[in-house]
Amino acid sequence: MRKKSDKISNAVIRRLPRYRRYLYELKKKDVEKISSKDFSAMIGYTASQIRQDLNNFGEFGQQGYGYNVEYLYDEISAILGLDHEYKMVLIGAGNLGQAISKYVTHMQQGFNIVAAFEVKKELIGKSVEGIPIYDYENLVDYVEKHAVDIGIICVNTGNAQEVADRLCFAGIGGIWNFALVDLEVPKYVALESVQMADSLHSLAYHMTDRREEWEAVRNQLRNDDLISKEKETSEKEETAQEKSE
Amino acid sequence: MRKKSDKISNAVIRRLPRYRRYLYELKKKDVEKISSKDFSAMIGYTASQIRQDLNNFGEFGQQGYGYNVEYLYDEISAILGLDHEYKMVLIGAGNLGQAISKYVTHMQQGFNIVAAFEVKKELIGKSVEGIPIYDYENLVDYVEKHAVDIGIICVNTGNAQEVADRLCFAGIGGIWNFALVDLEVPKYVALESVQMADSLHSLAYHMTDRREEWEAVRNQLRNDDLISKEKETSEKEETAQEKSE
């Protein structure tokens, strides 16, 4: 029995794909059930955190039994909306767009890129991963006509909002944005951004924050190497000396 | 004057690249200063939120003056560690790896990919974006010898932990992970993951959550289209009739 609370925090929603990922691994290994303790150890959250998260959507675990892997996997999939098929279009068929196409195509999870759109004349008429590349001018028509669900934005920062506007105008349901810009979309349009530069900058911050520690480790490694090399050399010399004696 | 608090929340750190991004846009437009009110309107956080975030790192704004754009940009860059250069290696030179290389190379922000590593014999010896592709077996040696700072993991889920282990063994400072797996690394190694499938699943959730709304909008669009087409047709018919009269 699945109830749906009204206000589910974004943090919970971000954890769901992760739960699902681990359940998928268990399923692949034909594990039928897992205790909340083992699941917690596996996933790295406390058992009570997991229970709390899942309680947002109904009752899943059973006292003294744990979780039924397949059932929980299916339910989380349904909560995430992965029991639907999604028609997607890609806007921007450059390198990043091509990589995303490949990635999505290989996922094979009900996300289907049906067309790509470009302004570059030399790309129009070609295809990427078997997906036809059309003229960007035809985007709105296409999205409307084929009731496309999701638009993937892989264009330059400066053009991303214009693309988003066209997608929304054409009645898109969600936008998956890879441009490094905060897009504005109507409230009923779902928006997820993968902003790689921001992620890289966070990484740089965390490295700066612990620079002393890792530089110490690195220097240690280098010293160890020097010592073991000196040792090797002196051993070789000894052996050479022994042999010559 | 920059102080450094000990515990700065991850949420704050995630907002810094965004502040920096907006400051960069202002700099490009030769804006010298911005009031905290205008900055807040631009970035979409309250002025007090921004003040609070920045206070973690020292005093930046001035009452009645606002923020000095260039100074704040430089300071945030320094906090993020972007006043350093980073040597990076790419592991996995497939489509995703190639797209990431292109992305990073075009960023031109002190992040330099110096080598790529592959197990696929047909890729070894080639290059991607001018970056030489070496045999994966030489990864540890190379990272040690060249004091590489960051490893970018673009391999399959199943191999990612093994790659991370080698990188850490070789004294890496940070890992930028694109494999859909939660990696374990020593505490002194910084880790940032870009898990695109998780992001796509969050998007699906948010779409499911507001499916009624966007389907209503979509249906409305379709009806409008039908009406305008009917109108067009009847207008044409009328014109035709008028002409024939």
CSV table of C-alpha atoms in Angstrom, one decimal:
chain,number,residue,atom,x,y,z
A,1,MET,CA,0.0,0.0,0.0
A,2,ARG,CA,1.6,3.2,-1.1
A,3,LYS,CA,0.6,6.5,0.3
A,4,LYS,CA,2.1,9.7,-1.0
A,5,SER,CA,3.1,12.5,1.4
A,6,ASP,CA,2.7,15.9,0.0
A,7,LYS,CA,6.0,17.4,1.0
A,8,ILE,CA,9.0,15.1,0.4
A,9,SER,CA,12.3,16.8,0.7
A,10,ASN,CA,14.6,16.9,-2.2
A,11,ALA,CA,17.3,15.2,-0.1
A,12,VAL,CA,15.0,12.1,0.2
A,13,ILE,CA,14.3,12.1,-3.5
A,14,ARG,CA,18.0,12.3,-4.3
A,15,ARG,CA,18.6,9.2,-2.1
A,16,LEU,CA,16.0,7.1,-3.9
A,17,PRO,CA,18.0,6.4,-7.0
A,18,ARG,CA,20.8,5.3,-4.8
A,19,TYR,CA,18.6,2.8,-2.9
A,20,ARG,CA,17.3,1.6,-6.2
A,21,ARG,CA,20.9,1.1,-7.4
A,22,TYR,CA,21.8,-1.1,-4.5
A,23,LEU,CA,18.6,-3.1,-4.7
A,24,TYR,CA,19.4,-3.7,-8.4
A,25,GLU,CA,22.8,-5.1,-7.5
A,26,LEU,CA,21.1,-7.4,-5.0
A,27,LYS,CA,18.5,-8.5,-7.5
A,28,LYS,CA,21.2,-9.3,-10.0
A,29,LYS,CA,22.7,-11.6,-7.3
A,30,ASP,CA,19.3,-13.2,-6.8
A,31,VAL,CA,19.1,-12.0,-3.2
A,32,GLU,CA,15.4,-12.2,-2.2
A,33,LYS,CA,15.4,-10.3,1.1
A,34,ILE,CA,17.8,-8.2,3.1
A,35,SER,CA,17.7,-7.2,6.8
A,36,SER,CA,17.5,-3.5,7.4
A,37,LYS,CA,20.9,-3.8,9.2
A,38,ASP,CA,22.6,-5.4,6.2
A,39,PHE,CA,21.0,-2.9,3.8
A,40,SER,CA,22.2,-0.1,6.0
A,41,ALA,CA,25.7,-1.4,6.1
A,42,MET,CA,25.7,-1.8,2.4
A,43,ILE,CA,24.4,1.6,1.5
A,44,GLY,CA,26.1,3.6,4.3
A,45,TYR,CA,23.0,5.2,5.8
A,46,THR,CA,21.7,4.2,9.3
A,47,ALA,CA,18.8,1.8,9.3
A,48,SER,CA,16.6,4.4,10.9
A,49,GLN,CA,17.4,6.9,8.1
A,50,ILE,CA,16.4,4.4,5.5
A,51,ARG,CA,13.2,3.6,7.4
A,52,GLN,CA,12.4,7.3,7.7
A,53,ASP,CA,13.1,7.9,4.0
A,54,LEU,CA,10.9,5.0,2.8
A,55,ASN,CA,8.1,5.8,5.3
A,56,ASN,CA,7.4,8.9,3.2
A,57,PHE,CA,6.0,6.5,0.6
A,58,GLY,CA,4.3,3.8,2.7
A,59,GLU,CA,5.2,0.7,4.7
A,60,PHE,CA,8.0,-1.3,3.2
A,61,GLY,CA,10.0,-3.3,5.7
A,62,GLN,CA,8.7,-5.9,8.0
A,63,GLN,CA,9.8,-6.2,11.6
A,64,GLY,CA,12.1,-9.2,11.9
A,65,TYR,CA,12.1,-9.9,8.1
A,66,GLY,CA,13.7,-6.8,6.6
A,67,TYR,CA,13.1,-5.8,3.0
A,68,ASN,CA,11.9,-7.8,0.1
A,69,VAL,CA,14.4,-6.9,-2.6
A,70,GLU,CA,12.3,-7.2,-5.7
A,71,TYR,CA,9.2,-5.6,-4.2
A,72,LEU,CA,11.1,-2.6,-2.8
A,73,TYR,CA,13.0,-2.3,-6.1
A,74,ASP,CA,9.7,-2.2,-8.1
A,75,GLU,CA,8.1,0.2,-5.7
A,76,ILE,CA,11.0,2.6,-5.7
A,77,SER,CA,11.1,2.4,-9.5
A,78,ALA,CA,7.4,3.3,-9.5
A,79,ILE,CA,7.8,6.1,-7.1
A,80,LEU,CA,10.6,7.5,-9.3
A,81,GLY,CA,8.3,7.2,-12.3
A,82,LEU,CA,10.5,4.6,-13.9
A,83,ASP,CA,7.4,2.5,-14.8
A,84,HIS,CA,6.8,4.9,-17.6
A,85,GLU,CA,8.5,5.3,-20.9
A,86,TYR,CA,10.0,8.7,-21.7
A,87,LYS,CA,10.4,10.2,-25.1
A,88,MET,CA,13.4,12.5,-25.2
A,89,VAL,CA,14.9,14.9,-27.6
A,90,LEU,CA,18.5,16.2,-27.6
A,91,ILE,CA,19.3,19.8,-28.4
A,92,GLY,CA,23.0,20.2,-29.3
A,93,ALA,CA,24.6,17.2,-31.0
A,94,GLY,CA,28.2,18.2,-30.3
A,95,ASN,CA,30.6,16.0,-28.2
A,96,LEU,CA,28.8,16.3,-25.0
A,97,GLY,CA,25.4,15.7,-26.6
A,98,GLN,CA,26.9,12.6,-28.4
A,99,ALA,CA,28.2,11.3,-25.1
A,100,ILE,CA,24.9,11.8,-23.3
A,101,SER,CA,23.1,10.0,-26.2
A,102,LYS,CA,25.4,7.1,-25.9
A,103,TYR,CA,25.0,7.0,-22.1
A,104,VAL,CA,21.2,7.2,-22.2
A,105,THR,CA,20.9,4.7,-25.1
A,106,HIS,CA,23.0,2.2,-23.1
A,107,MET,CA,21.0,2.6,-20.0
A,108,GLN,CA,18.0,0.9,-21.6
A,109,GLN,CA,15.6,2.0,-18.9
A,110,GLY,CA,12.7,3.4,-20.7
A,111,PHE,CA,14.4,6.7,-21.6
A,112,ASN,CA,14.4,6.9,-25.4
A,113,ILE,CA,16.0,9.7,-27.4
A,114,VAL,CA,13.9,9.9,-30.5
A,115,ALA,CA,15.5,12.9,-32.2
A,116,ALA,CA,18.4,15.4,-32.0
A,117,PHE,CA,18.4,19.1,-33.0
A,118,GLU,CA,21.2,21.3,-34.2
A,119,VAL,CA,21.8,24.7,-35.7
A,120,LYS,CA,25.1,23.5,-37.4
A,121,LYS,CA,24.2,22.8,-41.0
A,122,GLU,CA,27.0,20.2,-41.3
A,123,LEU,CA,25.3,18.1,-38.6
A,124,ILE,CA,21.7,18.3,-39.8
A,125,GLY,CA,20.7,15.2,-41.7
A,126,LYS,CA,23.3,13.1,-40.0
A,127,SER,CA,22.7,10.9,-37.0
A,128,VAL,CA,24.1,10.1,-33.6
A,129,GLU,CA,23.8,6.7,-32.1
A,130,GLY,CA,21.1,6.0,-34.7
A,131,ILE,CA,19.2,9.1,-33.7
A,132,PRO,CA,18.4,11.5,-36.6
A,133,ILE,CA,19.7,15.0,-36.3
A,134,TYR,CA,17.2,17.7,-37.5
A,135,ASP,CA,17.2,21.4,-38.0
A,136,TYR,CA,16.7,23.3,-34.7
A,137,GLU,CA,14.1,25.4,-36.4
A,138,ASN,CA,11.8,22.3,-36.3
A,139,LEU,CA,12.1,21.7,-32.6
A,140,VAL,CA,8.8,23.1,-31.4
A,141,ASP,CA,6.8,21.4,-34.1
A,142,TYR,CA,8.4,18.1,-33.4
A,143,VAL,CA,8.0,18.2,-29.6
A,144,GLU,CA,4.3,19.1,-30.0
A,145,LYS,CA,3.6,16.6,-32.7
A,146,HIS,CA,5.3,13.6,-31.0
A,147,ALA,CA,4.4,14.6,-27.4
A,148,VAL,CA,8.0,14.5,-26.3
A,149,ASP,CA,8.4,14.3,-22.5
A,150,ILE,CA,12.0,15.4,-21.9
A,151,GLY,CA,14.4,17.8,-23.6
A,152,ILE,CA,18.1,17.4,-23.0
A,153,ILE,CA,19.9,20.7,-23.3
A,154,CYS,CA,23.5,20.3,-24.5
A,155,VAL,CA,24.1,23.7,-26.0
A,156,ASN,CA,26.3,26.7,-25.0
A,157,THR,CA,25.5,28.6,-21.9
A,158,GLY,CA,24.3,31.6,-23.9
A,159,ASN,CA,21.7,29.7,-25.9
A,160,ALA,CA,20.3,27.4,-23.2
A,161,GLN,CA,17.5,29.6,-21.9
A,162,GLU,CA,16.2,30.2,-25.5
A,163,VAL,CA,16.1,26.4,-26.0
A,164,ALA,CA,14.3,25.9,-22.7
A,165,ASP,CA,11.8,28.6,-23.7
A,166,ARG,CA,11.0,26.8,-26.9
A,167,LEU,CA,10.7,23.4,-25.2
A,168,CYS,CA,8.3,24.8,-22.6
A,169,PHE,CA,6.3,26.5,-25.3
A,170,ALA,CA,6.0,23.2,-27.1
A,171,GLY,CA,4.6,21.5,-23.9
A,172,ILE,CA,7.6,19.6,-22.6
A,173,GLY,CA,7.3,17.9,-19.2
A,174,GLY,CA,10.9,17.9,-18.1
A,175,ILE,CA,14.3,19.4,-18.9
A,176,TRP,CA,17.7,17.8,-18.3
A,177,ASN,CA,20.1,20.6,-18.5
A,178,PHE,CA,23.9,20.3,-19.1
A,179,ALA,CA,24.5,24.0,-19.8
A,180,LEU,CA,26.2,25.9,-17.0
A,181,VAL,CA,23.3,28.3,-16.4
A,182,ASP,CA,20.3,28.5,-14.1
A,183,LEU,CA,17.3,28.1,-16.3
A,184,GLU,CA,13.9,29.6,-15.7
A,185,VAL,CA,11.0,27.3,-16.5
A,186,PRO,CA,7.3,27.3,-15.6
A,187,LYS,CA,6.5,25.6,-12.3
A,188,TYR,CA,4.9,22.6,-13.9
A,189,VAL,CA,8.1,21.8,-15.9
A,190,ALA,CA,10.5,19.6,-14.0
A,191,LEU,CA,14.2,20.7,-14.2
A,192,GLU,CA,17.4,18.8,-13.4
A,193,SER,CA,20.7,20.3,-14.1
A,194,VAL,CA,24.1,18.5,-14.3
A,195,GLN,CA,26.5,21.3,-13.9
A,196,MET,CA,29.9,19.7,-14.3
A,197,ALA,CA,32.0,22.8,-13.8
A,198,ASP,CA,30.3,23.4,-10.5
A,199,SER,CA,31.1,19.9,-9.5
A,200,LEU,CA,34.8,20.3,-10.5
A,201,HIS,CA,35.0,23.5,-8.5
A,202,SER,CA,33.6,21.7,-5.4
A,203,LEU,CA,36.2,19.1,-5.9
A,204,ALA,CA,38.9,21.8,-6.1
A,205,TYR,CA,37.6,23.3,-2.8
A,206,HIS,CA,37.7,20.0,-1.0
A,207,MET,CA,41.2,19.4,-2.3
A,208,THR,CA,42.3,22.8,-1.1
A,209,ASP,CA,40.7,22.1,2.2
A,210,ARG,CA,42.8,19.0,2.7
A,211,ARG,CA,45.8,19.9,0.6
A,212,GLU,CA,48.3,19.6,3.5
A,213,GLU,CA,47.1,16.0,4.2
A,214,TRP,CA,47.3,14.7,0.7
A,215,GLU,CA,50.6,16.5,-0.1
A,216,ALA,CA,52.0,14.9,3.1
A,217,VAL,CA,50.9,11.5,1.8
A,218,ARG,CA,52.3,12.2,-1.6
A,219,ASN,CA,55.6,13.2,-0.2
A,220,GLN,CA,55.7,10.2,2.0
A,221,LEU,CA,55.1,8.0,-1.1
A,222,ARG,CA,57.9,9.7,-2.9
A,223,ASN,CA,60.3,9.2,0.0
A,224,ASP,CA,59.3,5.6,0.3
A,225,ASP,CA,60.1,5.3,-3.4
A,226,LEU,CA,63.4,6.9,-3.0
A,227,ILE,CA,64.3,4.7,-0.1
A,228,SER,CA,63.3,1.5,-1.8
A,229,LYS,CA,65.2,2.6,-4.9
A,230,GLU,CA,68.3,3.4,-2.8
A,231,LYS,CA,67.8,0.0,-1.1
A,232,GLU,CA,67.5,-1.7,-4.5
A,233,THR,CA,70.7,0.1,-5.7
A,234,SER,CA,72.7,-0.8,-2.7
A,235,GLU,CA,71.4,-4.4,-2.8
A,236,LYS,CA,72.4,-4.6,-6.4
A,237,GLU,CA,75.8,-3.1,-5.5
A,238,GLU,CA,76.2,-5.7,-2.7
A,239,THR,CA,75.3,-8.5,-5.0
A,240,ALA,CA,77.7,-7.2,-7.6
A,241,GLN,CA,80.4,-7.0,-4.9
A,242,GLU,CA,79.6,-10.5,-3.7
A,243,LYS,CA,79.8,-11.8,-7.2
A,244,SER,CA,83.1,-10.0,-7.9
A,245,GLU,CA,84.5,-11.4,-4.7
B,1,MET,CA,41.1,39.5,5.3
B,2,ARG,CA,40.1,35.9,5.0
B,3,LYS,CA,39.4,33.7,8.0
B,4,LYS,CA,38.6,30.1,7.6
B,5,SER,CA,35.9,28.5,9.7
B,6,ASP,CA,36.5,24.9,10.5
B,7,LYS,CA,33.1,23.4,9.6
B,8,ILE,CA,31.6,24.8,6.5
B,9,SER,CA,28.6,22.9,5.3
B,10,ASN,CA,28.6,21.2,2.0
B,11,ALA,CA,25.5,23.2,1.0
B,12,VAL,CA,27.5,26.4,1.3
B,13,ILE,CA,30.4,25.0,-0.7
B,14,ARG,CA,28.0,23.9,-3.4
B,15,ARG,CA,26.7,27.5,-3.7
B,16,LEU,CA,30.1,29.1,-4.1
B,17,PRO,CA,30.7,28.0,-7.7
B,18,ARG,CA,27.3,29.6,-8.5
B,19,TYR,CA,28.2,32.9,-6.8
B,20,ARG,CA,31.4,32.8,-8.8
B,21,ARG,CA,29.6,32.1,-12.0
B,22,TYR,CA,27.3,35.2,-11.6
B,23,LEU,CA,30.3,37.4,-10.6
B,24,TYR,CA,32.1,36.2,-13.7
B,25,GLU,CA,29.1,37.4,-15.8
B,26,LEU,CA,29.2,40.8,-14.1
B,27,LYS,CA,32.9,41.1,-14.6
B,28,LYS,CA,32.5,40.4,-18.3
B,29,LYS,CA,30.0,43.3,-18.5
B,30,ASP,CA,32.5,45.5,-16.7
B,31,VAL,CA,30.3,45.9,-13.6
B,32,GLU,CA,32.5,47.1,-10.8
B,33,LYS,CA,30.2,46.8,-7.8
B,34,ILE,CA,26.8,45.4,-7.1
B,35,SER,CA,24.4,46.0,-4.2
B,36,SER,CA,23.6,43.0,-2.1
B,37,LYS,CA,19.9,43.5,-3.1
B,38,ASP,CA,20.7,43.4,-6.9
B,39,PHE,CA,23.1,40.4,-6.4
B,40,SER,CA,20.4,38.6,-4.5
B,41,ALA,CA,17.8,39.3,-7.2
B,42,MET,CA,20.2,38.1,-9.8
B,43,ILE,CA,21.2,34.9,-8.1
B,44,GLY,CA,17.8,34.0,-6.5
B,45,TYR,CA,19.0,33.7,-2.9
B,46,THR,CA,18.0,36.2,-0.2
B,47,ALA,CA,20.6,38.9,0.6
B,48,SER,CA,20.9,37.5,4.1
B,49,GLN,CA,21.6,34.0,2.8
B,50,ILE,CA,24.4,35.4,0.6
B,51,ARG,CA,25.8,37.4,3.5
B,52,GLN,CA,25.6,34.3,5.8
B,53,ASP,CA,27.3,32.1,3.2
B,54,LEU,CA,30.2,34.6,2.6
B,55,ASN,CA,30.6,35.3,6.3
B,56,ASN,CA,32.0,31.8,6.6
B,57,PHE,CA,35.1,33.0,4.8
B,58,GLY,CA,35.5,36.6,6.1
B,59,GLU,CA,34.0,40.0,5.6
B,60,PHE,CA,33.2,40.8,2.0
B,61,GLY,CA,30.4,43.3,1.5
B,62,GLN,CA,30.3,46.9,2.8
B,63,GLN,CA,27.2,48.4,4.3
B,64,GLY,CA,25.8,50.9,1.8
B,65,TYR,CA,28.2,49.9,-0.9
B,66,GLY,CA,27.5,46.3,-1.7
B,67,TYR,CA,30.1,43.9,-3.2
B,68,ASN,CA,33.1,44.7,-5.2
B,69,VAL,CA,32.7,42.3,-8.1
B,70,GLU,CA,36.3,41.7,-9.1
B,71,TYR,CA,37.5,41.4,-5.5
B,72,LEU,CA,34.7,39.0,-4.5
B,73,TYR,CA,35.3,36.9,-7.7
B,74,ASP,CA,39.0,36.6,-6.9
B,75,GLU,CA,38.4,35.7,-3.3
B,76,ILE,CA,35.8,33.1,-4.1
B,77,SER,CA,38.1,31.7,-6.7
B,78,ALA,CA,40.9,31.5,-4.1
B,79,ILE,CA,38.5,29.8,-1.6
B,80,LEU,CA,37.6,27.3,-4.2
B,81,GLY,CA,41.3,26.6,-4.8
B,82,LEU,CA,41.0,27.9,-8.4
B,83,ASP,CA,44.2,30.0,-7.9
B,84,HIS,CA,46.1,26.7,-8.3
B,85,GLU,CA,46.7,24.7,-11.4
B,86,TYR,CA,45.6,21.1,-11.4
B,87,LYS,CA,47.2,18.2,-13.3
B,88,MET,CA,44.6,15.7,-14.3
B,89,VAL,CA,44.5,12.2,-15.8
B,90,LEU,CA,41.5,10.6,-17.5
B,91,ILE,CA,40.9,6.9,-17.0
B,92,GLY,CA,38.6,5.6,-19.7
B,93,ALA,CA,38.8,7.3,-23.1
B,94,GLY,CA,35.5,6.2,-24.5
B,95,ASN,CA,32.7,8.6,-25.5
B,96,LEU,CA,32.0,10.0,-22.1
B,97,GLY,CA,35.7,10.3,-21.4
B,98,GLN,CA,36.2,12.1,-24.7
B,99,ALA,CA,33.3,14.5,-24.0
B,100,ILE,CA,34.7,15.3,-20.5
B,101,SER,CA,38.1,16.0,-22.0
B,102,LYS,CA,36.7,18.4,-24.5
B,103,TYR,CA,34.6,20.0,-21.8
B,104,VAL,CA,37.6,20.5,-19.4
B,105,THR,CA,40.0,21.6,-22.2
B,106,HIS,CA,37.5,24.3,-23.3
B,107,MET,CA,37.0,25.5,-19.7
B,108,GLN,CA,40.6,26.8,-19.7
B,109,GLN,CA,40.6,27.3,-15.9
B,110,GLY,CA,43.7,25.8,-14.6
B,111,PHE,CA,42.5,22.2,-15.0
B,112,ASN,CA,44.8,20.4,-17.4
B,113,ILE,CA,44.4,16.9,-18.5
B,114,VAL,CA,47.9,15.6,-19.2
B,115,ALA,CA,47.2,12.0,-20.0
B,116,ALA,CA,44.5,9.4,-20.6
B,117,PHE,CA,44.6,5.7,-19.8
B,118,GLU,CA,42.8,2.8,-21.4
B,119,VAL,CA,42.7,-0.9,-21.4
B,120,LYS,CA,41.5,-1.1,-25.0
B,121,LYS,CA,44.5,-1.9,-27.2
B,122,GLU,CA,43.0,-0.1,-30.2
B,123,LEU,CA,42.9,3.2,-28.3
B,124,ILE,CA,46.4,3.0,-26.7
B,125,GLY,CA,48.9,5.2,-28.6
B,126,LYS,CA,46.2,7.4,-30.0
B,127,SER,CA,45.1,10.8,-28.6
B,128,VAL,CA,42.0,12.6,-27.5
B,129,GLU,CA,41.8,16.4,-27.7
B,130,GLY,CA,45.6,16.3,-28.1
B,131,ILE,CA,45.9,14.2,-24.9
B,132,PRO,CA,48.0,11.1,-25.4
B,133,ILE,CA,46.3,7.8,-24.5
B,134,TYR,CA,48.5,5.3,-22.5
B,135,ASP,CA,48.2,1.8,-21.4
B,136,TYR,CA,46.2,1.6,-18.1
B,137,GLU,CA,49.0,-0.6,-16.7
B,138,ASN,CA,51.2,2.5,-16.5
B,139,LEU,CA,48.7,4.6,-14.5
B,140,VAL,CA,50.3,4.3,-11.1
B,141,ASP,CA,53.8,5.0,-12.3
B,142,TYR,CA,52.6,8.0,-14.3
B,143,VAL,CA,50.6,9.6,-11.5
B,144,GLU,CA,53.5,9.2,-9.0
B,145,LYS,CA,56.1,10.5,-11.4
B,146,HIS,CA,54.2,13.5,-12.6
B,147,ALA,CA,52.5,14.3,-9.3
B,148,VAL,CA,49.1,14.3,-10.8
B,149,ASP,CA,46.4,16.0,-8.7
B,150,ILE,CA,43.1,14.7,-10.0
B,151,GLY,CA,41.9,11.5,-11.6
B,152,ILE,CA,38.8,11.5,-13.8
B,153,ILE,CA,37.1,8.1,-13.7
B,154,CYS,CA,35.1,7.4,-16.9
B,155,VAL,CA,35.1,3.6,-16.8
B,156,ASN,CA,32.3,1.1,-16.3
B,157,THR,CA,30.7,0.8,-12.9
B,158,GLY,CA,32.3,-2.6,-12.2
B,159,ASN,CA,35.9,-1.3,-12.7
B,160,ALA,CA,35.6,2.1,-11.0
B,161,GLN,CA,36.7,1.1,-7.5
B,162,GLU,CA,39.8,-0.7,-8.8
B,163,VAL,CA,40.7,2.5,-10.7
B,164,ALA,CA,40.1,4.6,-7.6
B,165,ASP,CA,42.3,2.2,-5.5
B,166,ARG,CA,45.2,2.6,-8.0
B,167,LEU,CA,44.9,6.3,-8.0
B,168,CYS,CA,44.9,6.6,-4.2
B,169,PHE,CA,47.8,4.2,-4.1
B,170,ALA,CA,49.7,6.5,-6.4
B,171,GLY,CA,49.0,9.5,-4.2
B,172,ILE,CA,46.2,11.3,-6.0
B,173,GLY,CA,44.6,14.3,-4.3
B,174,GLY,CA,41.1,14.2,-5.8
B,175,ILE,CA,38.8,12.0,-7.8
B,176,TRP,CA,36.2,13.2,-10.2
B,177,ASN,CA,34.0,10.2,-10.7
B,178,PHE,CA,31.5,9.6,-13.5
B,179,ALA,CA,30.9,5.9,-12.9
B,180,LEU,CA,27.5,5.1,-11.3
B,181,VAL,CA,28.9,3.7,-8.1
B,182,ASP,CA,29.7,5.0,-4.6
B,183,LEU,CA,33.5,4.8,-4.3
B,184,GLU,CA,35.5,4.3,-1.1
B,185,VAL,CA,38.6,6.4,-0.8
B,186,PRO,CA,40.9,7.4,2.1
B,187,LYS,CA,39.7,10.5,4.1
B,188,TYR,CA,42.4,12.8,2.7
B,189,VAL,CA,41.4,12.1,-0.9
B,190,ALA,CA,38.6,14.5,-2.1
B,191,LEU,CA,35.8,12.8,-4.1
B,192,GLU,CA,33.2,14.3,-6.3
B,193,SER,CA,30.8,12.2,-8.3
B,194,VAL,CA,28.6,13.2,-11.2
B,195,GLN,CA,26.1,10.5,-11.4
B,196,MET,CA,24.0,11.2,-14.4
B,197,ALA,CA,21.6,8.3,-14.1
B,198,ASP,CA,20.7,9.4,-10.6
B,199,SER,CA,20.0,12.9,-11.9
B,200,LEU,CA,17.8,11.5,-14.7
B,201,HIS,CA,15.9,9.4,-12.1
B,202,SER,CA,15.3,12.5,-10.0
B,203,LEU,CA,14.0,14.3,-13.0
B,204,ALA,CA,11.6,11.4,-13.7
B,205,TYR,CA,10.4,11.6,-10.1
B,206,HIS,CA,9.7,15.3,-10.4
B,207,MET,CA,7.9,14.8,-13.6
B,208,THR,CA,5.8,12.0,-12.1
B,209,ASP,CA,5.0,14.3,-9.2
B,210,ARG,CA,3.6,17.0,-11.5
B,211,ARG,CA,2.4,14.8,-14.3
B,212,GLU,CA,-1.2,15.9,-14.1
B,213,GLU,CA,-0.2,19.6,-14.4
B,214,TRP,CA,2.1,19.2,-17.5
B,215,GLU,CA,-0.2,16.8,-19.2
B,216,ALA,CA,-3.0,19.3,-18.8
B,217,VAL,CA,-0.8,22.0,-20.3
B,218,ARG,CA,0.1,19.7,-23.1
B,219,ASN,CA,-3.5,18.8,-23.8
B,220,GLN,CA,-4.4,22.5,-23.7
B,221,LEU,CA,-1.7,23.2,-26.3
B,222,ARG,CA,-3.0,20.4,-28.5
B,223,ASN,CA,-6.6,21.7,-28.3
B,224,ASP,CA,-5.4,25.3,-29.1
B,225,ASP,CA,-3.7,23.9,-32.1
B,226,LEU,CA,-6.8,22.0,-33.2
B,227,ILE,CA,-8.9,25.1,-32.7
B,228,SER,CA,-6.5,27.3,-34.6
B,229,LYS,CA,-6.2,24.7,-37.4
B,230,GLU,CA,-10.0,24.4,-37.6
B,231,LYS,CA,-10.2,28.2,-37.6
B,232,GLU,CA,-7.6,28.3,-40.4
B,233,THR,CA,-9.5,25.7,-42.4
B,234,SER,CA,-12.9,27.4,-42.0
B,235,GLU,CA,-11.3,30.8,-42.8
B,236,LYS,CA,-9.8,29.3,-45.9
B,237,GLU,CA,-13.1,27.7,-46.8
B,238,GLU,CA,-14.8,31.1,-46.2
B,239,THR,CA,-12.3,32.8,-48.4
B,240,ALA,CA,-12.7,30.1,-51.0
B,241,GLN,CA,-16.4,30.6,-50.8
B,242,GLU,CA,-16.1,34.3,-51.0
B,243,LYS,CA,-13.9,34.0,-54.1
B,244,SER,CA,-16.3,31.6,-55.7
B,245,GLU,CA,-19.2,33.9,-55.1
